[in-house]
CSV table of C-alpha atoms and ligand atoms in Angstrom, one decimal:
chain,number,residue,atom,x,y,z
O,1,MET,CA,22.4,30.4,27.4
O,2,GLY,CA,22.0,27.4,25.2
O,3,LEU,CA,24.0,27.2,22.0
O,4,ARG,CA,22.8,25.9,18.6
O,5,ILE,CA,25.2,23.1,17.8
O,6,VAL,CA,25.6,21.1,14.6
O,7,LEU,CA,26.6,17.6,15.4
O,8,SER,CA,27.7,15.3,12.6
O,9,GLY,CA,27.6,11.5,13.2
O,10,ALA,CA,24.8,12.1,15.8
O,11,ALA,CA,23.2,8.7,15.2
O,12,GLY,CA,26.4,6.9,15.8
O,13,PHE,CA,27.6,5.3,19.1
O,14,ILE,CA,29.5,8.2,20.7
O,15,GLY,CA,27.6,10.8,18.6
O,16,SER,CA,24.2,9.7,20.1
O,17,HIS,CA,25.6,10.0,23.7
O,18,MET,CA,27.0,13.4,22.7
O,19,SER,CA,23.5,14.4,21.6
O,20,ASP,CA,22.2,13.4,25.0
O,21,ARG,CA,24.8,15.3,26.8
O,22,LEU,CA,24.5,18.5,24.8
O,23,LEU,CA,20.7,18.5,25.2
O,24,ALA,CA,21.1,17.9,29.0
O,25,GLU,CA,23.3,20.9,29.1
O,26,GLY,CA,20.5,23.0,27.6
O,27,HIS,CA,21.8,23.3,24.0
O,28,THR,CA,20.0,22.8,20.8
O,29,VAL,CA,21.3,20.0,18.6
O,30,VAL,CA,21.0,19.9,14.8
O,31,ALA,CA,21.9,16.3,14.2
O,32,LEU,CA,23.4,15.2,10.9
O,33,ASP,CA,24.0,11.6,9.8
O,34,ASN,CA,23.9,9.6,6.6
O,35,LEU,CA,23.2,6.4,8.5
O,36,ILE,CA,25.8,4.3,6.7
O,37,THR,CA,27.0,3.1,10.0
O,38,GLY,CA,24.9,5.1,12.5
O,39,SER,CA,21.4,4.0,13.4
O,40,LEU,CA,18.1,5.9,14.0
O,41,LYS,CA,17.5,3.6,16.9
O,42,ASN,CA,20.3,5.3,18.8
O,43,ILE,CA,18.4,8.6,18.7
O,44,ALA,CA,14.8,7.4,18.7
O,45,HIS,CA,14.3,8.6,22.2
O,46,LEU,CA,15.1,12.1,21.1
O,47,GLU,CA,12.7,12.3,18.2
O,48,SER,CA,10.2,14.5,19.9
O,49,HIS,CA,12.7,16.5,21.9
O,50,ALA,CA,12.0,20.2,21.3
O,51,ARG,CA,15.7,21.1,21.0
O,52,PHE,CA,16.7,18.2,18.8
O,53,GLN,CA,16.4,18.1,15.0
O,54,PHE,CA,17.6,15.3,12.8
O,55,ILE,CA,18.7,15.8,9.2
O,56,HIS,CA,19.5,12.8,7.1
O,57,HIS,CA,22.5,14.2,5.4
O,58,ASP,CA,25.9,13.3,4.0
O,59,VAL,CA,28.4,15.8,5.3
O,60,THR,CA,30.6,15.6,2.2
O,61,GLN,CA,27.9,17.9,0.7
O,62,PRO,CA,27.1,21.4,1.9
O,63,ALA,CA,25.1,21.2,5.1
O,64,PRO,CA,21.5,22.4,4.8
O,65,VAL,CA,21.7,24.3,8.1
O,66,GLU,CA,20.4,27.8,8.8
O,67,SER,CA,21.7,30.5,11.2
O,68,PRO,CA,22.6,30.7,14.0
O,69,VAL,CA,25.3,28.1,14.4
O,70,ASP,CA,27.4,28.5,17.5
O,71,ALA,CA,29.4,25.3,17.4
O,72,VAL,CA,30.1,22.5,15.0
O,73,VAL,CA,31.1,19.1,16.4
O,74,HIS,CA,32.3,16.7,13.7
O,75,MET,CA,32.0,13.1,14.8
O,76,ALA,CA,30.8,11.5,11.5
O,77,SER,CA,32.9,8.6,10.3
O,78,PRO,CA,32.9,4.8,10.1
O,79,ALA,CA,35.0,4.0,13.1
O,80,SER,CA,35.3,0.3,13.6
O,81,PRO,CA,37.9,-1.6,11.5
O,82,LYS,CA,35.2,-3.8,10.0
O,83,ASP,CA,33.2,-0.7,9.0
O,84,TYR,CA,36.0,1.3,7.5
O,85,LEU,CA,37.4,-1.7,5.6
O,86,GLU,CA,34.0,-2.1,4.1
O,87,HIS,CA,33.6,1.6,3.3
O,88,PRO,CA,37.2,2.8,2.7
O,89,ILE,CA,36.3,5.5,0.2
O,90,GLU,CA,33.5,6.9,2.2
O,91,THR,CA,35.9,6.9,5.2
O,92,LEU,CA,38.4,9.0,3.3
O,93,ASP,CA,35.7,11.3,1.9
O,94,VAL,CA,34.2,12.1,5.3
O,95,GLY,CA,37.5,12.9,6.8
O,96,SER,CA,38.6,15.1,3.9
O,97,LEU,CA,35.6,16.5,2.0
O,98,GLY,CA,33.3,16.2,5.1
O,99,THR,CA,35.7,17.9,7.4
O,100,ARG,CA,36.2,20.7,4.7
O,101,GLN,CA,32.4,21.2,4.5
O,102,LEU,CA,32.0,21.4,8.2
O,103,LEU,CA,35.0,23.7,8.7
O,104,GLU,CA,33.4,26.0,6.1
O,105,LEU,CA,30.1,25.9,7.9
O,106,ALA,CA,31.8,26.9,11.2
O,107,ARG,CA,33.7,29.7,9.4
O,108,ALA,CA,30.6,31.0,7.7
O,109,HIS,CA,28.8,31.2,11.1
O,110,ASN,CA,31.8,32.2,13.2
O,111,ALA,CA,31.2,29.0,15.2
O,112,THR,CA,33.7,26.9,17.2
O,113,PHE,CA,34.7,23.6,15.6
O,114,LEU,CA,35.6,20.3,17.4
O,115,LEU,CA,37.1,17.5,15.3
O,116,THR,CA,37.0,14.0,16.8
O,117,SER,CA,40.1,12.3,15.6
O,118,THR,CA,41.6,9.1,16.8
O,119,SER,CA,44.4,7.2,18.5
O,120,GLU,CA,44.8,5.6,15.1
O,121,SER,CA,46.7,8.8,14.2
O,122,TYR,CA,49.6,7.1,16.1
O,123,GLY,CA,49.3,4.0,13.9
O,124,ASP,CA,51.2,1.0,15.4
O,125,PRO,CA,53.0,3.2,18.0
O,126,LEU,CA,56.6,3.0,18.8
O,127,VAL,CA,56.2,5.4,21.7
O,128,HIS,CA,54.3,4.1,24.7
O,129,PRO,CA,52.1,5.4,26.2
O,130,GLN,CA,51.1,7.7,23.4
O,131,VAL,CA,51.6,11.3,24.1
O,132,GLU,CA,50.2,14.0,21.8
O,133,THR,CA,53.6,15.2,20.6
O,134,TYR,CA,54.3,11.8,19.1
O,135,TRP,CA,53.9,11.9,15.3
O,136,GLY,CA,53.0,8.3,14.9
O,137,ASN,CA,53.9,5.2,12.9
O,138,VAL,CA,51.2,4.8,10.2
O,139,ASN,CA,51.3,2.6,7.2
O,140,PRO,CA,50.0,5.0,4.5
O,141,VAL,CA,49.0,2.3,2.1
O,142,GLY,CA,47.8,-0.6,4.4
O,143,PRO,CA,44.2,-1.6,4.8
O,144,ARG,CA,43.8,0.7,7.9
O,145,SER,CA,45.2,3.7,6.1
O,146,CYS,CA,41.8,4.8,4.9
O,147,TYR,CA,40.9,5.6,8.5
O,148,ASP,CA,44.3,6.7,9.9
O,149,GLU,CA,45.2,9.0,7.0
O,150,SER,CA,41.7,10.4,6.7
O,151,LYS,CA,41.8,11.5,10.3
O,152,ARG,CA,45.4,12.7,10.0
O,153,PHE,CA,44.3,14.8,7.0
O,154,ALA,CA,41.3,16.1,9.0
O,155,GLU,CA,43.6,17.2,11.8
O,156,ALA,CA,45.9,19.0,9.3
O,157,LEU,CA,42.9,20.7,7.6
O,158,THR,CA,41.5,21.7,11.0
O,159,MET,CA,44.9,23.3,12.0
O,160,ALA,CA,45.1,25.0,8.6
O,161,PHE,CA,41.6,26.6,9.2
O,162,HIS,CA,42.7,27.7,12.6
O,163,ARG,CA,46.0,29.2,11.3
O,164,LYS,CA,44.7,30.7,8.1
O,165,HIS,CA,41.2,31.9,9.3
O,166,GLY,CA,41.6,32.1,13.0
O,167,LEU,CA,38.8,29.6,13.5
O,168,ARG,CA,38.4,28.5,17.1
O,169,THR,CA,39.1,24.8,16.7
O,170,ASN,CA,39.7,21.8,19.0
O,171,ILE,CA,41.0,18.3,18.2
O,172,ALA,CA,40.2,15.2,20.3
O,173,ARG,CA,42.2,12.0,19.8
O,174,ILE,CA,39.7,9.4,21.0
O,175,PHE,CA,41.1,6.1,22.2
O,176,ASN,CA,39.0,2.8,22.4
O,177,THR,CA,35.6,3.6,23.8
O,178,TYR,CA,32.8,1.3,24.7
O,179,GLY,CA,29.3,1.3,26.1
O,180,PRO,CA,25.6,0.9,25.3
O,181,ARG,CA,24.7,1.6,21.6
O,182,MET,CA,27.8,0.0,20.1
O,183,LYS,CA,26.7,-2.0,17.1
O,184,LEU,CA,26.4,-5.6,17.9
O,185,ASP,CA,28.0,-6.6,14.6
O,186,ASP,CA,30.6,-3.8,14.1
O,187,GLY,CA,33.4,-6.3,14.6
O,188,ARG,CA,35.1,-4.4,17.4
O,189,VAL,CA,36.4,-6.4,20.3
O,190,VAL,CA,33.8,-5.2,22.9
O,191,PRO,CA,30.6,-6.1,21.0
O,192,ALA,CA,32.3,-9.2,19.5
O,193,PHE,CA,33.4,-10.7,22.8
O,194,LEU,CA,30.1,-9.7,24.6
O,195,ASP,CA,28.0,-11.2,21.8
O,196,GLN,CA,30.0,-14.4,21.8
O,197,ALA,CA,30.1,-14.6,25.6
O,198,LEU,CA,26.3,-14.1,25.9
O,199,ARG,CA,25.6,-16.7,23.3
O,200,GLY,CA,28.0,-19.1,24.9
O,201,GLU,CA,30.0,-19.3,21.7
O,202,ALA,CA,33.8,-19.3,21.3
O,203,MET,CA,35.5,-15.9,21.9
O,204,THR,CA,37.8,-15.1,19.0
O,205,LEU,CA,41.1,-13.7,20.0
O,206,PHE,CA,43.1,-12.2,17.1
O,207,GLY,CA,46.8,-13.0,17.2
O,208,ASP,CA,48.1,-14.4,20.5
O,209,GLY,CA,46.0,-11.9,22.5
O,210,THR,CA,49.1,-10.1,23.9
O,211,GLN,CA,48.3,-6.9,22.1
O,212,THR,CA,47.0,-4.2,24.4
O,213,ARG,CA,44.1,-1.7,24.5
O,214,SER,CA,42.8,0.7,27.1
O,215,PHE,CA,39.0,1.0,27.3
O,216,CYS,CA,37.1,4.2,28.1
O,217,PHE,CA,33.4,4.2,29.1
O,218,VAL,CA,31.3,6.4,26.8
O,219,SER,CA,30.0,8.8,29.5
O,220,ASP,CA,33.6,9.6,30.4
O,221,MET,CA,34.5,10.1,26.8
O,222,VAL,CA,31.6,12.5,26.2
O,223,ASP,CA,32.5,14.4,29.3
O,224,GLY,CA,36.0,14.9,28.0
O,225,LEU,CA,34.7,16.0,24.6
O,226,TYR,CA,32.3,18.5,26.2
O,227,ARG,CA,35.1,20.0,28.2
O,228,LEU,CA,37.4,20.2,25.2
O,229,MET,CA,34.9,22.0,23.0
O,230,GLN,CA,34.9,24.8,25.6
O,231,SER,CA,38.7,25.1,25.8
O,232,ASP,CA,41.2,27.3,23.9
O,233,GLU,CA,43.5,24.4,23.2
O,234,ARG,CA,44.1,24.2,19.4
O,235,TYR,CA,46.5,21.2,19.4
O,236,PRO,CA,45.2,17.6,19.8
O,237,VAL,CA,44.2,16.3,23.2
O,238,ASN,CA,44.1,12.6,24.0
O,239,LEU,CA,40.9,11.3,25.5
O,240,GLY,CA,40.8,7.8,26.8
O,241,ASN,CA,41.2,5.6,29.8
O,242,PRO,CA,44.8,4.8,30.7
O,243,ARG,CA,44.1,1.4,32.2
O,244,GLU,CA,45.8,-0.9,29.8
O,245,LEU,CA,44.9,-4.6,29.4
O,246,THR,CA,46.0,-7.3,27.0
O,247,ILE,CA,43.2,-8.6,24.8
O,248,LYS,CA,43.5,-11.9,26.6
O,249,GLN,CA,43.0,-10.3,30.0
O,250,PHE,CA,40.1,-8.4,28.6
O,251,ALA,CA,38.5,-11.6,27.3
O,252,GLU,CA,39.0,-13.2,30.8
O,253,GLU,CA,37.3,-10.2,32.4
O,254,ILE,CA,34.3,-10.6,30.2
O,255,ARG,CA,34.2,-14.3,30.9
O,256,ARG,CA,34.2,-13.5,34.6
O,257,LEU,CA,31.5,-10.8,34.4
O,258,THR,CA,29.1,-12.7,32.1
O,259,GLY,CA,29.8,-16.0,33.8
O,260,THR,CA,30.0,-17.6,30.4
O,261,LYS,CA,31.7,-20.9,29.7
O,262,SER,CA,32.8,-19.7,26.2
O,263,PRO,CA,36.2,-21.1,25.3
O,264,LEU,CA,38.9,-18.8,23.8
O,265,VAL,CA,39.9,-19.5,20.2
O,266,TYR,CA,42.7,-17.9,18.3
O,267,ARG,CA,42.4,-16.3,14.8
O,268,PRO,CA,45.0,-14.5,12.6
O,269,LEU,CA,45.9,-11.0,13.6
O,270,PRO,CA,44.6,-8.5,11.1
O,271,THR,CA,47.2,-6.6,9.0
O,272,ASP,CA,48.8,-3.6,10.9
O,273,ASP,CA,46.8,-4.3,14.1
O,274,PRO,CA,48.5,-2.0,16.7
O,275,LYS,CA,50.5,-4.1,19.2
O,276,GLN,CA,49.9,-1.7,22.1
O,277,ARG,CA,47.8,1.3,22.9
O,278,GLN,CA,47.5,3.4,26.0
O,279,PRO,CA,46.8,7.1,26.2
O,280,ASP,CA,48.9,9.5,28.1
O,281,ILE,CA,46.2,11.8,29.4
O,282,SER,CA,48.4,14.3,31.3
O,283,LYS,CA,47.4,17.0,28.9
O,284,ALA,CA,43.6,16.5,29.4
O,285,ARG,CA,44.1,16.3,33.1
O,286,ARG,CA,46.0,19.5,33.2
O,287,LEU,CA,44.0,21.6,30.6
O,288,LEU,CA,40.5,20.2,31.1
O,289,GLY,CA,40.6,18.9,34.7
O,290,TRP,CA,39.4,15.6,33.1
O,291,GLU,CA,40.0,12.0,33.8
O,292,PRO,CA,37.9,8.9,33.4
O,293,ARG,CA,35.8,8.0,36.5
O,294,VAL,CA,34.0,4.8,35.4
O,295,GLU,CA,35.7,1.6,36.4
O,296,LEU,CA,36.0,-1.1,33.7
O,297,GLU,CA,33.8,-3.5,35.7
O,298,ASP,CA,31.0,-0.9,36.1
O,299,GLY,CA,31.1,0.1,32.5
O,300,LEU,CA,31.2,-3.4,31.3
O,301,ARG,CA,28.2,-4.3,33.5
O,302,GLN,CA,26.2,-1.5,31.9
O,303,THR,CA,27.3,-2.7,28.4
O,304,ILE,CA,26.5,-6.3,29.2
O,305,GLU,CA,23.0,-5.2,30.3
O,306,TYR,CA,22.5,-3.4,27.0
O,307,PHE,CA,23.6,-6.3,24.9
O,308,SER,CA,21.6,-8.8,27.0
O,309,ALA,CA,18.5,-6.7,26.3
O,310,LEU,CA,19.3,-6.8,22.6
O,311,HIS,CA,19.6,-10.5,22.7
O,312,ARG,CA,16.2,-10.8,24.5
O,313,SER,CA,14.4,-8.6,21.9
T,1,UDP,N1,40.1,-8.3,18.5
T,1,UDP,C1,40.1,-9.6,18.8
T,1,UDP,N2,38.9,-10.3,18.5
T,1,UDP,C2,37.8,-9.8,17.9
T,1,UDP,C3,37.9,-8.4,17.6
T,1,UDP,C4,39.0,-7.7,17.9
T,1,UDP,O1,41.0,-10.2,19.4
T,1,UDP,O2,36.8,-10.5,17.7
T,1,UDP,C5,41.3,-7.5,18.8
T,1,UDP,C6,41.9,-6.7,17.6
T,1,UDP,O3,42.7,-7.5,16.8
T,1,UDP,C7,42.6,-5.6,18.3
T,1,UDP,C8,41.8,-5.4,19.6
T,1,UDP,O4,41.0,-6.5,19.7
T,1,UDP,O5,43.9,-6.0,18.7
T,1,UDP,C9,40.8,-4.2,19.5
T,1,UDP,O6,40.2,-4.3,18.3
T,1,UDP,P1,39.0,-3.3,17.8
T,1,UDP,O7,38.5,-3.8,16.5
T,1,UDP,O8,38.0,-3.2,18.9
T,1,UDP,O9,39.6,-1.9,17.7
T,1,UDP,P2,41.0,-1.2,17.3
T,1,UDP,O10,41.6,-0.8,18.6
T,1,UDP,O11,41.9,-2.3,16.6
T,1,UDP,O12,40.7,-0.1,16.4
């Protein structure tokens, strides 16, 4: 039978795809978003869906949600470096106060709770690839700390609610994810490079482009999240695509797929930008029977199509 699920951050990039997936599985979605980085455009197609309700709400305040609530999925947070550097206090608030409010909501309704945390919990990692048992290398006072520490606090609070109150919690550590509905101007490397490539403008590589990332297509990510919220695993689980590329290789792949003549230009590396990132997904494979299926080329083609349509409109 369908569950009634409260989803925070439902108008965001991954949140809106999660809304689609939960509805497709027959559930009812009570979607919360304060729209500071999310967009109603991402969920416009769900407006008249019978099992979808949107509430414009800041989750640092008590959620105006009635019974029953079977599951709470907490995805609300600025998530791109540009967004969280612009909203550092809101980022810390949503990970701390927001997580607290939503944990209380789950507890009051005896609902399950899924926290979407981040690979940034590992900071600039000294262990590679990153495995869940690694505690990380985070600068607690650097510009990225508003995001990293907010999510680390959220993980600690989630574990505390599980230990103290027996709440059925899950924690996903989401690695770089891409796909349609990313914000064109959110500063992340996927929209930045695609926007530049499609306009024929110079593609801006930060640093020397040798830093690495591993990119997961959004449908794979949502599938992992959906499996995780049904599991009994209380400790964090990495979700991401293990295929690792340097940012320079990634730029070249985008040049190839878009056919652009955009030159590559080099810009200073942002402070504390992680030098390498690749998820070890053995745990997700073992516990959830999950692994990414969408090849980078296929995922990028779909994303290019989305951004091309935005450019045309
Ligand atoms: N990056 C880049 N050019 C851009 C935007 C980002 O070279 O226009 C680099 C950035 O320095 C980082 C990587 O791409 O090393 C991924 O950045 P993003 O902001 O997408 O996410 P992060 O993984 O750092 O959270």
